[in-house]
GROMACS .gro file of N, CA and C in nm:
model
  510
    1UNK      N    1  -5.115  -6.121 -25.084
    1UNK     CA    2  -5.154  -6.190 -24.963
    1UNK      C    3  -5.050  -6.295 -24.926
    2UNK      N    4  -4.948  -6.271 -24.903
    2UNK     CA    5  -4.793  -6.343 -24.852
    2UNK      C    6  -4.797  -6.341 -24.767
    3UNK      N    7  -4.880  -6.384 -24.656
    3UNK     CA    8  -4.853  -6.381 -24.511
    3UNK      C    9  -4.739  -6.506 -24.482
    4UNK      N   10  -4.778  -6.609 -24.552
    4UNK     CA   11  -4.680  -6.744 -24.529
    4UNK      C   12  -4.534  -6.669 -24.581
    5UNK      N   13  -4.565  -6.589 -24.655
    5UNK     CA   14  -4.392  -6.584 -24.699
    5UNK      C   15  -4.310  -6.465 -24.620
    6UNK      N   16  -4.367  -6.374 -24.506
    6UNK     CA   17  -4.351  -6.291 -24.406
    6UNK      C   18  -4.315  -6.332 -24.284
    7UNK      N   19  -4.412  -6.442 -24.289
    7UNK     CA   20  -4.381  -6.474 -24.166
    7UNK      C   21  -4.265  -6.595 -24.154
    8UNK      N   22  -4.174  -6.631 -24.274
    8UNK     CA   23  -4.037  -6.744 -24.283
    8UNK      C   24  -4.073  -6.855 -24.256
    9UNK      N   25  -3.997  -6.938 -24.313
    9UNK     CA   26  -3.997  -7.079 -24.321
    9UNK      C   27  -4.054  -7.161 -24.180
   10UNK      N   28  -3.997  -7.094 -24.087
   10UNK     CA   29  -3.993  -7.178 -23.947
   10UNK      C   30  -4.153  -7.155 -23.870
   11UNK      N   31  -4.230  -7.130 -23.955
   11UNK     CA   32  -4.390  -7.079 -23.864
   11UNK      C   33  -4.437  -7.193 -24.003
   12UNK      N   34  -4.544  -7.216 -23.898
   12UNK     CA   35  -4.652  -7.329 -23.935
   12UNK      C   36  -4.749  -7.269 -23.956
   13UNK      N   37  -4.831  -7.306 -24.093
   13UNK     CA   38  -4.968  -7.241 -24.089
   13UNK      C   39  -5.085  -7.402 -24.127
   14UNK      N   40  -5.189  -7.364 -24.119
   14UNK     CA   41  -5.298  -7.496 -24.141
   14UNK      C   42  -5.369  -7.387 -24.137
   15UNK      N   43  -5.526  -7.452 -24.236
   15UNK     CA   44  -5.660  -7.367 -24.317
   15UNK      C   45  -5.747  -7.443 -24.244
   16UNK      N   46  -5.848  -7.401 -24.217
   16UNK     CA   47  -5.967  -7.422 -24.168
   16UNK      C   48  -6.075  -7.367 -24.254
   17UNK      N   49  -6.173  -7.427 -24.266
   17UNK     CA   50  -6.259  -7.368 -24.364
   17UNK      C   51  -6.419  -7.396 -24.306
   18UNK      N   52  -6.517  -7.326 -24.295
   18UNK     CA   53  -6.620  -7.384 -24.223
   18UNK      C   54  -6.714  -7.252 -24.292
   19UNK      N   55  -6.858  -7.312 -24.271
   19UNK     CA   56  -7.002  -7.270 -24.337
   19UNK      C   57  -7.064  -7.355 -24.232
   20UNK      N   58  -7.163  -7.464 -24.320
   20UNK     CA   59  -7.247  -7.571 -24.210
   20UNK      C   60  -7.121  -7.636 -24.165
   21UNK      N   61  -7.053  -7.725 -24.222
   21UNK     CA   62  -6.956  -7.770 -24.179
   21UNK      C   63  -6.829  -7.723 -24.161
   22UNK      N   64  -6.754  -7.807 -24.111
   22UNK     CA   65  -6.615  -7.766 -24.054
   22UNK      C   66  -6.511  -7.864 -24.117
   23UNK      N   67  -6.408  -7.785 -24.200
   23UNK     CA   68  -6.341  -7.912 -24.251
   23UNK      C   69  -6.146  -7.805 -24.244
   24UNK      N   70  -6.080  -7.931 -24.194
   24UNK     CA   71  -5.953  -7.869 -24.205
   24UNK      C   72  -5.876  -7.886 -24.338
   25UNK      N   73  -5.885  -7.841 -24.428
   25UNK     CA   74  -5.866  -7.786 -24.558
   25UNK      C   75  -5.675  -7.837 -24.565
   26UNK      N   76  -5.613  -7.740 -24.482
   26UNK     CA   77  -5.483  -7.767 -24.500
   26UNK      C   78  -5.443  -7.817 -24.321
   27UNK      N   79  -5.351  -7.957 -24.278
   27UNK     CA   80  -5.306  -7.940 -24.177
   27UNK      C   81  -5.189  -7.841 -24.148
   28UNK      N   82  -5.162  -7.818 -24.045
   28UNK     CA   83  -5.056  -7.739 -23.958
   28UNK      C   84  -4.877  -7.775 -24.106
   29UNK      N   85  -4.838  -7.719 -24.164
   29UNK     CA   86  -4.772  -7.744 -24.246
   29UNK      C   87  -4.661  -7.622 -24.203
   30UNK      N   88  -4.505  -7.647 -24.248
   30UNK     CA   89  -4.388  -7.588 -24.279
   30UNK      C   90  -4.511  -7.443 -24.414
   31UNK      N   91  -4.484  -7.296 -24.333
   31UNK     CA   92  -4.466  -7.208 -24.470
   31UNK      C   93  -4.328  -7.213 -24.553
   32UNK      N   94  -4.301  -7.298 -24.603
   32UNK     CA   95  -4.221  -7.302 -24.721
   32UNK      C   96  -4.230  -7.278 -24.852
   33UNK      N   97  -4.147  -7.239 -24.934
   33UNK     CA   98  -4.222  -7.249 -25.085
   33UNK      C   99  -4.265  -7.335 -25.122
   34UNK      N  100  -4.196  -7.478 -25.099
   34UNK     CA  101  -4.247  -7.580 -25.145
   34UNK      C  102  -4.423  -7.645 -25.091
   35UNK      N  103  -4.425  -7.587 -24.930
   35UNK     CA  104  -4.589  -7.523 -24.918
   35UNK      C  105  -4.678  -7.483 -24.939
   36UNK      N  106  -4.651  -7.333 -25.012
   36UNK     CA  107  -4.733  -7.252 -25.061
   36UNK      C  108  -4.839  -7.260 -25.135
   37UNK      N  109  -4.804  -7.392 -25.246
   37UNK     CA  110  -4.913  -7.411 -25.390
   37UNK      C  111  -4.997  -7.507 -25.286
   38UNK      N  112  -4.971  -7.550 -25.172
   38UNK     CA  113  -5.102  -7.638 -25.102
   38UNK      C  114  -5.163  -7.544 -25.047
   39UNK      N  115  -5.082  -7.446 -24.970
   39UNK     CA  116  -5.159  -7.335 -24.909
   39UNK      C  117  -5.245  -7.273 -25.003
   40UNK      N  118  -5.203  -7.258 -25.115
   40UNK     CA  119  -5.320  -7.173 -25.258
   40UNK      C  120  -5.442  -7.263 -25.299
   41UNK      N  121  -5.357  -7.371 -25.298
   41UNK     CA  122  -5.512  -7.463 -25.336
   41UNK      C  123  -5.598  -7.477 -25.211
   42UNK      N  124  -5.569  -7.420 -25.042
   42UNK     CA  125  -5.667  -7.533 -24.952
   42UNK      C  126  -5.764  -7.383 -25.001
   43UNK      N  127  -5.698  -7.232 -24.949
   43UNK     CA  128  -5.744  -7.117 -24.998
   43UNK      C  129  -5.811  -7.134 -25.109
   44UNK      N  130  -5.832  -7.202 -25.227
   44UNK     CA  131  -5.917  -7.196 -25.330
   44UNK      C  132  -6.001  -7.266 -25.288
   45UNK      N  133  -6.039  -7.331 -25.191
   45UNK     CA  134  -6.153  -7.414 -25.144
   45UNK      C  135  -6.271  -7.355 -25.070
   46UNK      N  136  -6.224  -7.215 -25.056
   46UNK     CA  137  -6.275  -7.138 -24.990
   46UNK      C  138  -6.386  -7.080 -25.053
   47UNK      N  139  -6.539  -7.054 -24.969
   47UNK     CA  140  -6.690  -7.055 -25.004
   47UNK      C  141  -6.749  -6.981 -24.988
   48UNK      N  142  -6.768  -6.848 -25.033
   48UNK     CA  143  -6.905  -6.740 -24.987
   48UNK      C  144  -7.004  -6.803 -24.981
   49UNK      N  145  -7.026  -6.878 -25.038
   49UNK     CA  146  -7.209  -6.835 -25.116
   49UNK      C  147  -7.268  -6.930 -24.985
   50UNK      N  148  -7.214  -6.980 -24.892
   50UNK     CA  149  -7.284  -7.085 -24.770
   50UNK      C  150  -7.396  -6.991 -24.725
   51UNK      N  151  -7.501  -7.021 -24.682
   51UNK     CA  152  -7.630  -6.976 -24.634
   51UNK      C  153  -7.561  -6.972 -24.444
   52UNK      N  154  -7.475  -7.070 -24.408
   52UNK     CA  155  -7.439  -7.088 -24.238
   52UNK      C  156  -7.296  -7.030 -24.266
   53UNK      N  157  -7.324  -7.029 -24.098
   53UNK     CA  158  -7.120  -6.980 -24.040
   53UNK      C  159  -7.129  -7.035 -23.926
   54UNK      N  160  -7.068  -7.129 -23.854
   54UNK     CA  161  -7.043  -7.183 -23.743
   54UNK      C  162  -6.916  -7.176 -23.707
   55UNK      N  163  -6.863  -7.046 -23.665
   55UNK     CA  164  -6.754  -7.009 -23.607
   55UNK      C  165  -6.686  -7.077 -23.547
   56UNK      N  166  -6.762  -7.066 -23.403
   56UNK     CA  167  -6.724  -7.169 -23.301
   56UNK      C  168  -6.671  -7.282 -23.354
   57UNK      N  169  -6.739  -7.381 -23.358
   57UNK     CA  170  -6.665  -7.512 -23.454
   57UNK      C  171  -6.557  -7.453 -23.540
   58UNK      N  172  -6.551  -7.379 -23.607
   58UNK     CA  173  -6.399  -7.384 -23.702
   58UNK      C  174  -6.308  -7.349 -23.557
   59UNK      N  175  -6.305  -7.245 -23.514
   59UNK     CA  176  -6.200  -7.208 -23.354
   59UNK      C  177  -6.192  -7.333 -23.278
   60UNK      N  178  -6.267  -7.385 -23.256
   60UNK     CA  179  -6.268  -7.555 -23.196
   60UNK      C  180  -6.194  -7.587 -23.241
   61UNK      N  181  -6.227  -7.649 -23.384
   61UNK     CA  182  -6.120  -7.703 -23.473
   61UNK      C  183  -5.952  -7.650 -23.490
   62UNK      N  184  -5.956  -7.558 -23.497
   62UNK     CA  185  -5.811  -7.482 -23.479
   62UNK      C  186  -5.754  -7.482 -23.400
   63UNK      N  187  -5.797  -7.458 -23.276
   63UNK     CA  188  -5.754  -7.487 -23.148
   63UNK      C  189  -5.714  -7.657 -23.122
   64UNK      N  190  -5.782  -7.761 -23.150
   64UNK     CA  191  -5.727  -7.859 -23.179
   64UNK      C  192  -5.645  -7.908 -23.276
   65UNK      N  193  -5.623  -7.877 -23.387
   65UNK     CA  194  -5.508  -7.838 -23.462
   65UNK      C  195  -5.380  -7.857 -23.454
   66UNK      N  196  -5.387  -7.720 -23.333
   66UNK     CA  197  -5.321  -7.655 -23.279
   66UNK      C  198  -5.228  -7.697 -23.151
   67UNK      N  199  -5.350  -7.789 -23.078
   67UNK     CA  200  -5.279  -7.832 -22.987
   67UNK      C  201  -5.253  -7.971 -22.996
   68UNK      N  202  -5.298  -8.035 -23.096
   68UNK     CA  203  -5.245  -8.180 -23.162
   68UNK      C  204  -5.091  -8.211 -23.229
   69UNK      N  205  -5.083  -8.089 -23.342
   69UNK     CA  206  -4.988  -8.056 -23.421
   69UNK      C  207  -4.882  -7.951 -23.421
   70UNK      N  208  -4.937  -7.895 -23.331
   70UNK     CA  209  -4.855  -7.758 -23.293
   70UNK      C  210  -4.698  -7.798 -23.265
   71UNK      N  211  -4.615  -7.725 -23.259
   71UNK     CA  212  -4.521  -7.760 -23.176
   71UNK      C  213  -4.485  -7.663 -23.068
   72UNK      N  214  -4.463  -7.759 -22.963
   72UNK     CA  215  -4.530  -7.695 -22.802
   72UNK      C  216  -4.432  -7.604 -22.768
   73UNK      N  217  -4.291  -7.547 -22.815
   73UNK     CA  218  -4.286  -7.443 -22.756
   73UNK      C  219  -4.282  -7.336 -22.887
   74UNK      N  220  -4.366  -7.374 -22.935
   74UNK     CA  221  -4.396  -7.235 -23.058
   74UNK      C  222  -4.525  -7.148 -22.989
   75UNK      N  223  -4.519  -7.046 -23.050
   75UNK     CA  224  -4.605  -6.923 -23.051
   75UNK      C  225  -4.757  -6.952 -23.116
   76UNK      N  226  -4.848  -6.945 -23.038
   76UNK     CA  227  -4.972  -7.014 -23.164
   76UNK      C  228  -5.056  -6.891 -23.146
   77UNK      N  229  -5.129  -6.882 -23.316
   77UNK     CA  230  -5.220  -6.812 -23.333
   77UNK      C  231  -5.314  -6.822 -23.394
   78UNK      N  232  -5.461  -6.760 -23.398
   78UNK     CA  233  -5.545  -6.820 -23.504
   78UNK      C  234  -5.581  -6.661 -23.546
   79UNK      N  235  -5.564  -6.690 -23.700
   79UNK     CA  236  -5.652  -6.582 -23.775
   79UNK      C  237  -5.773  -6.640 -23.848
   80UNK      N  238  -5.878  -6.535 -23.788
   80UNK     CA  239  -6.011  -6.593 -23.743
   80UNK      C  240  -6.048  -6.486 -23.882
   81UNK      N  241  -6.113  -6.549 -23.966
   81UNK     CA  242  -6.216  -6.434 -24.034
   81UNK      C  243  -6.300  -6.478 -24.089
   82UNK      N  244  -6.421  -6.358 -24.090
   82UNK     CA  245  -6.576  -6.424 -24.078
   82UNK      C  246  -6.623  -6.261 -24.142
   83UNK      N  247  -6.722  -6.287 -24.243
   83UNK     CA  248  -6.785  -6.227 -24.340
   83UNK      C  249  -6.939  -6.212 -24.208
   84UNK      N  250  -7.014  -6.224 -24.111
   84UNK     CA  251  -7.126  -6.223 -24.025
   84UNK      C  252  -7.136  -6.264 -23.906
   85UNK      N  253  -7.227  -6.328 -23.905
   85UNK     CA  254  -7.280  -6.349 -23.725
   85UNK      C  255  -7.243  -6.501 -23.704
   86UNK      N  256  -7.248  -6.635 -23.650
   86UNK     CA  257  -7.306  -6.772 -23.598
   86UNK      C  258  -7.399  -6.782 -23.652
   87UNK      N  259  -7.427  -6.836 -23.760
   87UNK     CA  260  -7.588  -6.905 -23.828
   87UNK      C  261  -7.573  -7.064 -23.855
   88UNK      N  262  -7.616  -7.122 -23.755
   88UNK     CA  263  -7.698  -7.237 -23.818
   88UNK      C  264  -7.765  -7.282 -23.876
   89UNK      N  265  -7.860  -7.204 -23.877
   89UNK     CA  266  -7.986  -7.247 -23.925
   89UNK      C  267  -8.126  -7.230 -23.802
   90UNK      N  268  -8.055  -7.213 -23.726
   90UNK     CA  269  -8.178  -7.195 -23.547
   90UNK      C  270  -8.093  -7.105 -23.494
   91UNK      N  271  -8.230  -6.994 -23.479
   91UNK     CA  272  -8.129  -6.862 -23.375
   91UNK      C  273  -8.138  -6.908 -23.238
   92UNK      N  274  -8.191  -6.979 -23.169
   92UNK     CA  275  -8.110  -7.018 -23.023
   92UNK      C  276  -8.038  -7.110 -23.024
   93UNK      N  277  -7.994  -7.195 -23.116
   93UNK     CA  278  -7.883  -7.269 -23.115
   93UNK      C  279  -7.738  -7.113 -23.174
   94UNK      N  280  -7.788  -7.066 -23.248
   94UNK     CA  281  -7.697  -6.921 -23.286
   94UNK      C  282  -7.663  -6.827 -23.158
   95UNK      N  283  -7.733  -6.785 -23.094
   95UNK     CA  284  -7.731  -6.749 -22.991
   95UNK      C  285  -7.623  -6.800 -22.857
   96UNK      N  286  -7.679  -6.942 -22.861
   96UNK     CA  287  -7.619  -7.028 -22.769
   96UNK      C  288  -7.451  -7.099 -22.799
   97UNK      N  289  -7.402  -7.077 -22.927
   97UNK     CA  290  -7.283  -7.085 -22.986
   97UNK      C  291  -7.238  -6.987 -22.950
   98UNK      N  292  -7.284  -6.839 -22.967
   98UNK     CA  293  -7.190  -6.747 -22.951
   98UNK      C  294  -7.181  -6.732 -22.805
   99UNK      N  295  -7.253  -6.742 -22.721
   99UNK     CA  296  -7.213  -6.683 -22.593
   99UNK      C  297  -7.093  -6.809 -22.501
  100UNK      N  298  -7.118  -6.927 -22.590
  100UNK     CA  299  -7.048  -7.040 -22.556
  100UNK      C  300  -6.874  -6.965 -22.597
  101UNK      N  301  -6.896  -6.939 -22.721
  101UNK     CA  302  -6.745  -6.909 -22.753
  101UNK      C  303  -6.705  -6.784 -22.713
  102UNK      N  304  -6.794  -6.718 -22.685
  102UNK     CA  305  -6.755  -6.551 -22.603
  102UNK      C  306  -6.677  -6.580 -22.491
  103UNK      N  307  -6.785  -6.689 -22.381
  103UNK     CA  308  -6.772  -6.704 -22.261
  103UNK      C  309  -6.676  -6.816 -22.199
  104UNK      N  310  -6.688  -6.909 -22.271
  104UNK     CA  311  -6.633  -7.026 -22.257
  104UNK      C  312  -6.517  -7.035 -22.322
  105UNK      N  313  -6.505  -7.024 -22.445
  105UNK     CA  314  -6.390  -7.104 -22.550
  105UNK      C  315  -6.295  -7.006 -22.564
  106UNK      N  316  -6.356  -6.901 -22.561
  106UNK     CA  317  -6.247  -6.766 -22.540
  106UNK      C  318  -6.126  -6.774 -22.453
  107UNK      N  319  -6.189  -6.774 -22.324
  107UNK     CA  320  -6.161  -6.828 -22.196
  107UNK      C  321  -6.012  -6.920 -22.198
  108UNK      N  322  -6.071  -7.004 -22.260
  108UNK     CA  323  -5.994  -7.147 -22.249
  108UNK      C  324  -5.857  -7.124 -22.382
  109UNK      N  325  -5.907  -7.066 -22.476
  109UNK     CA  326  -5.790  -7.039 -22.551
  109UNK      C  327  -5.675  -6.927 -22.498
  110UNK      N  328  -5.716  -6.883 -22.460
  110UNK     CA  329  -5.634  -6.777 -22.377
  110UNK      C  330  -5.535  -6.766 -22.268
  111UNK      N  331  -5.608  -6.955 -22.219
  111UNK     CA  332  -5.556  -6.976 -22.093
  111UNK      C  333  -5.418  -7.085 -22.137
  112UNK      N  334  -5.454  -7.113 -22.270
  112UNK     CA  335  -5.337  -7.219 -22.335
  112UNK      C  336  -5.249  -7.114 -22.386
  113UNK      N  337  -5.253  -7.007 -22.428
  113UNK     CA  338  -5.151  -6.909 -22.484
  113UNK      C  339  -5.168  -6.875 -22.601
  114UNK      N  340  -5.293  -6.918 -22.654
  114UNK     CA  341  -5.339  -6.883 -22.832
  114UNK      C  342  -5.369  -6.756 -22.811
  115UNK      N  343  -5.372  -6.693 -22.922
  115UNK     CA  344  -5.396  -6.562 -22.956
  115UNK      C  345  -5.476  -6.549 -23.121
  116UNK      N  346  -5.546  -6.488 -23.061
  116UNK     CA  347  -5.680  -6.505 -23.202
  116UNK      C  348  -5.624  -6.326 -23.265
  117UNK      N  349  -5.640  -6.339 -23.412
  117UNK     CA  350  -5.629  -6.204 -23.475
  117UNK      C  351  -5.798  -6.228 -23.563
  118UNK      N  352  -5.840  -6.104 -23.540
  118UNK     CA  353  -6.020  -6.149 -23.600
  118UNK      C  354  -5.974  -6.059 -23.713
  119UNK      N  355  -6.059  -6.126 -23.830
  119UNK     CA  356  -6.052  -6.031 -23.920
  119UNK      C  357  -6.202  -6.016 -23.983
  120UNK      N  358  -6.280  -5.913 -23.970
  120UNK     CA  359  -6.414  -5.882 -23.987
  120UNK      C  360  -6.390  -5.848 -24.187
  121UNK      N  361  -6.428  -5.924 -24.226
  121UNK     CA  362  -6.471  -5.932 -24.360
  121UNK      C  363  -6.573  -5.867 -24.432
  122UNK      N  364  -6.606  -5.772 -24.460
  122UNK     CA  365  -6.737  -5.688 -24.538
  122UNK      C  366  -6.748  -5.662 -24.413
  123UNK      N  367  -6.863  -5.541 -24.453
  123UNK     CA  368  -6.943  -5.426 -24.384
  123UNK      C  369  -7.030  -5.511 -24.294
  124UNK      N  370  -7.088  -5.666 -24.296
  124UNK     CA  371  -7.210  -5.744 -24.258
  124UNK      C  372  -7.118  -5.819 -24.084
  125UNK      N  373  -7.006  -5.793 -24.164
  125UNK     CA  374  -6.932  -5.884 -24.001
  125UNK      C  375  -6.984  -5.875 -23.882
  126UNK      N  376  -6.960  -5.911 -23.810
  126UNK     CA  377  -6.991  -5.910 -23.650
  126UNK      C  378  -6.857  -5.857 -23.572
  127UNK      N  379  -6.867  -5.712 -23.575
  127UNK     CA  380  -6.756  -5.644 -23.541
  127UNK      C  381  -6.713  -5.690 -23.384
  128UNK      N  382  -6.848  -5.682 -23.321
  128UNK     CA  383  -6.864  -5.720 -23.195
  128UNK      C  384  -6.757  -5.844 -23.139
  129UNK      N  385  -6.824  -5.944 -23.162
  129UNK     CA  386  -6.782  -6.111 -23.211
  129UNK      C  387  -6.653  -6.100 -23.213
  130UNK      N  388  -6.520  -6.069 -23.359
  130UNK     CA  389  -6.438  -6.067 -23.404
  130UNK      C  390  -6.357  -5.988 -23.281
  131UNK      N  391  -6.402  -5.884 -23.199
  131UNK     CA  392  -6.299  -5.784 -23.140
  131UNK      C  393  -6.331  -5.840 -22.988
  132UNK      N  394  -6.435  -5.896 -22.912
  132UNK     CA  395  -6.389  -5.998 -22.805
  132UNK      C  396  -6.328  -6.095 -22.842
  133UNK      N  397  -6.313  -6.174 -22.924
  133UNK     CA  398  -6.218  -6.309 -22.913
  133UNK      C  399  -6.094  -6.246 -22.940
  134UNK      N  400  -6.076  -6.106 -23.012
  134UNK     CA  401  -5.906  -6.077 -23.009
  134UNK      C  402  -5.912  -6.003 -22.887
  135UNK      N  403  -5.972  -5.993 -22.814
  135UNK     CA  404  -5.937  -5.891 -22.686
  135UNK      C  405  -5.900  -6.000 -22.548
  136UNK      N  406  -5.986  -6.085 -22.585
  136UNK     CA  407  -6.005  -6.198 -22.447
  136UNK      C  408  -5.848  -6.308 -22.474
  137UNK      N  409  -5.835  -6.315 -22.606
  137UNK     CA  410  -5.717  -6.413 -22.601
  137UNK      C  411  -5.548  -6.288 -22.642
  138UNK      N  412  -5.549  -6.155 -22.649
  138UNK     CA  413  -5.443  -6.104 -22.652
  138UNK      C  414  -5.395  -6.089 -22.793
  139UNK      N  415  -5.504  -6.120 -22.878
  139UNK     CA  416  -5.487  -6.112 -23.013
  139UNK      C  417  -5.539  -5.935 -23.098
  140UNK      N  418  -5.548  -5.889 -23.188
  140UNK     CA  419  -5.571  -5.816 -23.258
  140UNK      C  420  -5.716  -5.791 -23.336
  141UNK      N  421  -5.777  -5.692 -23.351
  141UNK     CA  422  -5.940  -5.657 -23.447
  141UNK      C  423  -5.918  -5.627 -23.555
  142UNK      N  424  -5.882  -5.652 -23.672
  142UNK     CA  425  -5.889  -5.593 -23.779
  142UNK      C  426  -6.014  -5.577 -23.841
  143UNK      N  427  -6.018  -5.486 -23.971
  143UNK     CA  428  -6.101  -5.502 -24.048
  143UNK      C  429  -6.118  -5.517 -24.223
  144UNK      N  430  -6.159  -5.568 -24.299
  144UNK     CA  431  -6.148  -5.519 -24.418
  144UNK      C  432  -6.253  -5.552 -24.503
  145UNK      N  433  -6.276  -5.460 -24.578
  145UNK     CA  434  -6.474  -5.410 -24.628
  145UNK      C  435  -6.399  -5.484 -24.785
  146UNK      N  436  -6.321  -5.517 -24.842
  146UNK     CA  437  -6.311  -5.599 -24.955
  146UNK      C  438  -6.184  -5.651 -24.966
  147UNK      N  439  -6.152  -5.770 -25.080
  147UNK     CA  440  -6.095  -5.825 -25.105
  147UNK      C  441  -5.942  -5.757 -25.116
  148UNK      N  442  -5.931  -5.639 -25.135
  148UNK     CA  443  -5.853  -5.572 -25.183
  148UNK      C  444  -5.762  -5.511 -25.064
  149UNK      N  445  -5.901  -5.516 -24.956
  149UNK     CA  446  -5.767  -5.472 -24.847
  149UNK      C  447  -5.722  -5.568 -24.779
  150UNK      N  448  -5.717  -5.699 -24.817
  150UNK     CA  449  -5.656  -5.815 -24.719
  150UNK      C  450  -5.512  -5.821 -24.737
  151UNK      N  451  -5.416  -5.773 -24.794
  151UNK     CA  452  -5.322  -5.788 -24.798
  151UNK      C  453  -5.215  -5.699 -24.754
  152UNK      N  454  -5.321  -5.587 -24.692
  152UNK     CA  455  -5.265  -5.476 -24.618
  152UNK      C  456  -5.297  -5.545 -24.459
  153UNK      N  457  -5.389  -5.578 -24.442
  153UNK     CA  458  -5.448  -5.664 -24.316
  153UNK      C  459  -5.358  -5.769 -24.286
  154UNK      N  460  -5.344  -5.862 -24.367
  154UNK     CA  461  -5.271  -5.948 -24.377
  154UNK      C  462  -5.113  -5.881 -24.304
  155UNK      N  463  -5.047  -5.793 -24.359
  155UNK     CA  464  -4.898  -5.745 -24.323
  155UNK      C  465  -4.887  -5.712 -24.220
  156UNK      N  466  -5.026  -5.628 -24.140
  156UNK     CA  467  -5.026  -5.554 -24.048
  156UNK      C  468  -5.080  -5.714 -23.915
  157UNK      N  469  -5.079  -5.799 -23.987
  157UNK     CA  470  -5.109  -5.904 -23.890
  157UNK      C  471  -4.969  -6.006 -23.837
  158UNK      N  472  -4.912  -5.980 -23.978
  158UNK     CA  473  -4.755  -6.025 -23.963
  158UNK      C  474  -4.621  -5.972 -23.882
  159UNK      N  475  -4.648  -5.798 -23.920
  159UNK     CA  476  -4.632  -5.738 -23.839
  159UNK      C  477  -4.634  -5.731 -23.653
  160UNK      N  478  -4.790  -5.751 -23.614
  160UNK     CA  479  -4.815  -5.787 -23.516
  160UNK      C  480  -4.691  -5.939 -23.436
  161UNK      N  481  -4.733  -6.030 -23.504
  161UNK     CA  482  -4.676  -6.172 -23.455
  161UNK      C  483  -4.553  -6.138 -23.486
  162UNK      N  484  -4.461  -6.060 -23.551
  162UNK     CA  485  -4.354  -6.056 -23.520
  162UNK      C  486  -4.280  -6.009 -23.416
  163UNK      N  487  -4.353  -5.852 -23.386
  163UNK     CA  488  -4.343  -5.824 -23.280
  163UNK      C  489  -4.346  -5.905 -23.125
  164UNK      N  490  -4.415  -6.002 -23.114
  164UNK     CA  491  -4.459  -6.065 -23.038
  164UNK      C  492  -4.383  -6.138 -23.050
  165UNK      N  493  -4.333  -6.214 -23.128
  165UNK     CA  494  -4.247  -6.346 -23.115
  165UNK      C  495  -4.111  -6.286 -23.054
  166UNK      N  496  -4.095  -6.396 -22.981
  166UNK     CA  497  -3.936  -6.340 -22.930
  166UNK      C  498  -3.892  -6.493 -22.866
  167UNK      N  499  -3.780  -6.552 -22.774
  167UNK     CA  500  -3.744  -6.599 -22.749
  167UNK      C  501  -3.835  -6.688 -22.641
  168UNK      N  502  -3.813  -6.817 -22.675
  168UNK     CA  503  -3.932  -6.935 -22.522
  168UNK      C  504  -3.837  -6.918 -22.435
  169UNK      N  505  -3.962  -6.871 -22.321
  169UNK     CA  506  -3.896  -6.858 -22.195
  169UNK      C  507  -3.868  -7.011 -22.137
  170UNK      N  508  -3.789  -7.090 -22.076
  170UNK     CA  509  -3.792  -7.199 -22.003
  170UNK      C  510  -3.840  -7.209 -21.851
   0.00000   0.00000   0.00000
């Protein structure tokens, strides 16, 4: 799972990590080697067993990130991945998150130049979910049913953004 080391020194990555809460794990950082062991540890912070997923809020969060720390004429992207649905804890607050970020936040990321790559995690994902936010912002659907295929996902995501990257227009 070398995506930081594919994608070269000069791309920025930052972790987001979210269940009930939303916490930015790693900021917007140089993929460098000297990077990497922070990038492994924010990744070891990382939580199945949460009962919630509040999507939205982590993409919020990234998106601000993003446009705090970013540097403005770089290429920005978010790889989004989510093991289910929006659970709070209240299905019309669940409900009312997702159609917010379908309708709304989608919208708005798209219109800044982000590009979401979803990556649907296990068989339980929200295939749905994951493949409008990469369709609406120009990003990519992946999928992968275990641990084992993320690093094929992962390449084929690197792949992607390379393709894509090319020279800032002025």
């Amino acid at each position: 799972m070398e995506l930081s080391a594919s994608l070269g020194d000069d791309t920025n990555i930052g972790i987001v990590l979210y269940g009930q809460e939303v916490k930015l794990a790693m900021p917007l950082l140089p993929a460098t080697i000297a990077n990497r062991e922070r990038l492994a540890g924010a990744l070891g912070q990382l939580d199945y067993t949460g009962l919630y997923s509040d999507s939205p809020a982590a993409i919020e969060s990234a998106v601000l990130e993003l446009n705090t720390n970013g540097r403005e004429s770089a290429d920005k992207y978010i790889i989004f991945m989510t093991d289910g649905n929006v659970q709070t804890g209240d299905d019309a607050i669940d409900i009312e998150r997702t159609v917010w970020l379908l309708q709304n936040l989608a919208v708005d990321i798209a219109a800044v130049g982000i590009r979401i790559y979803g990556v649907g995690f296990a068989d339980a994902a929200n295939s749905e979910l994951v493949s409008t936010m990469a369709l609406k912002t120009g990003g990519e659907s992946l999928h992968a049913s275990s641990i084992d295929e993320l690093p094929a996902v992962f390449n084929t995501i690197a792949d992607y953004i390379q393709q894509d990257a090319g020279p800032v227009m002025a």
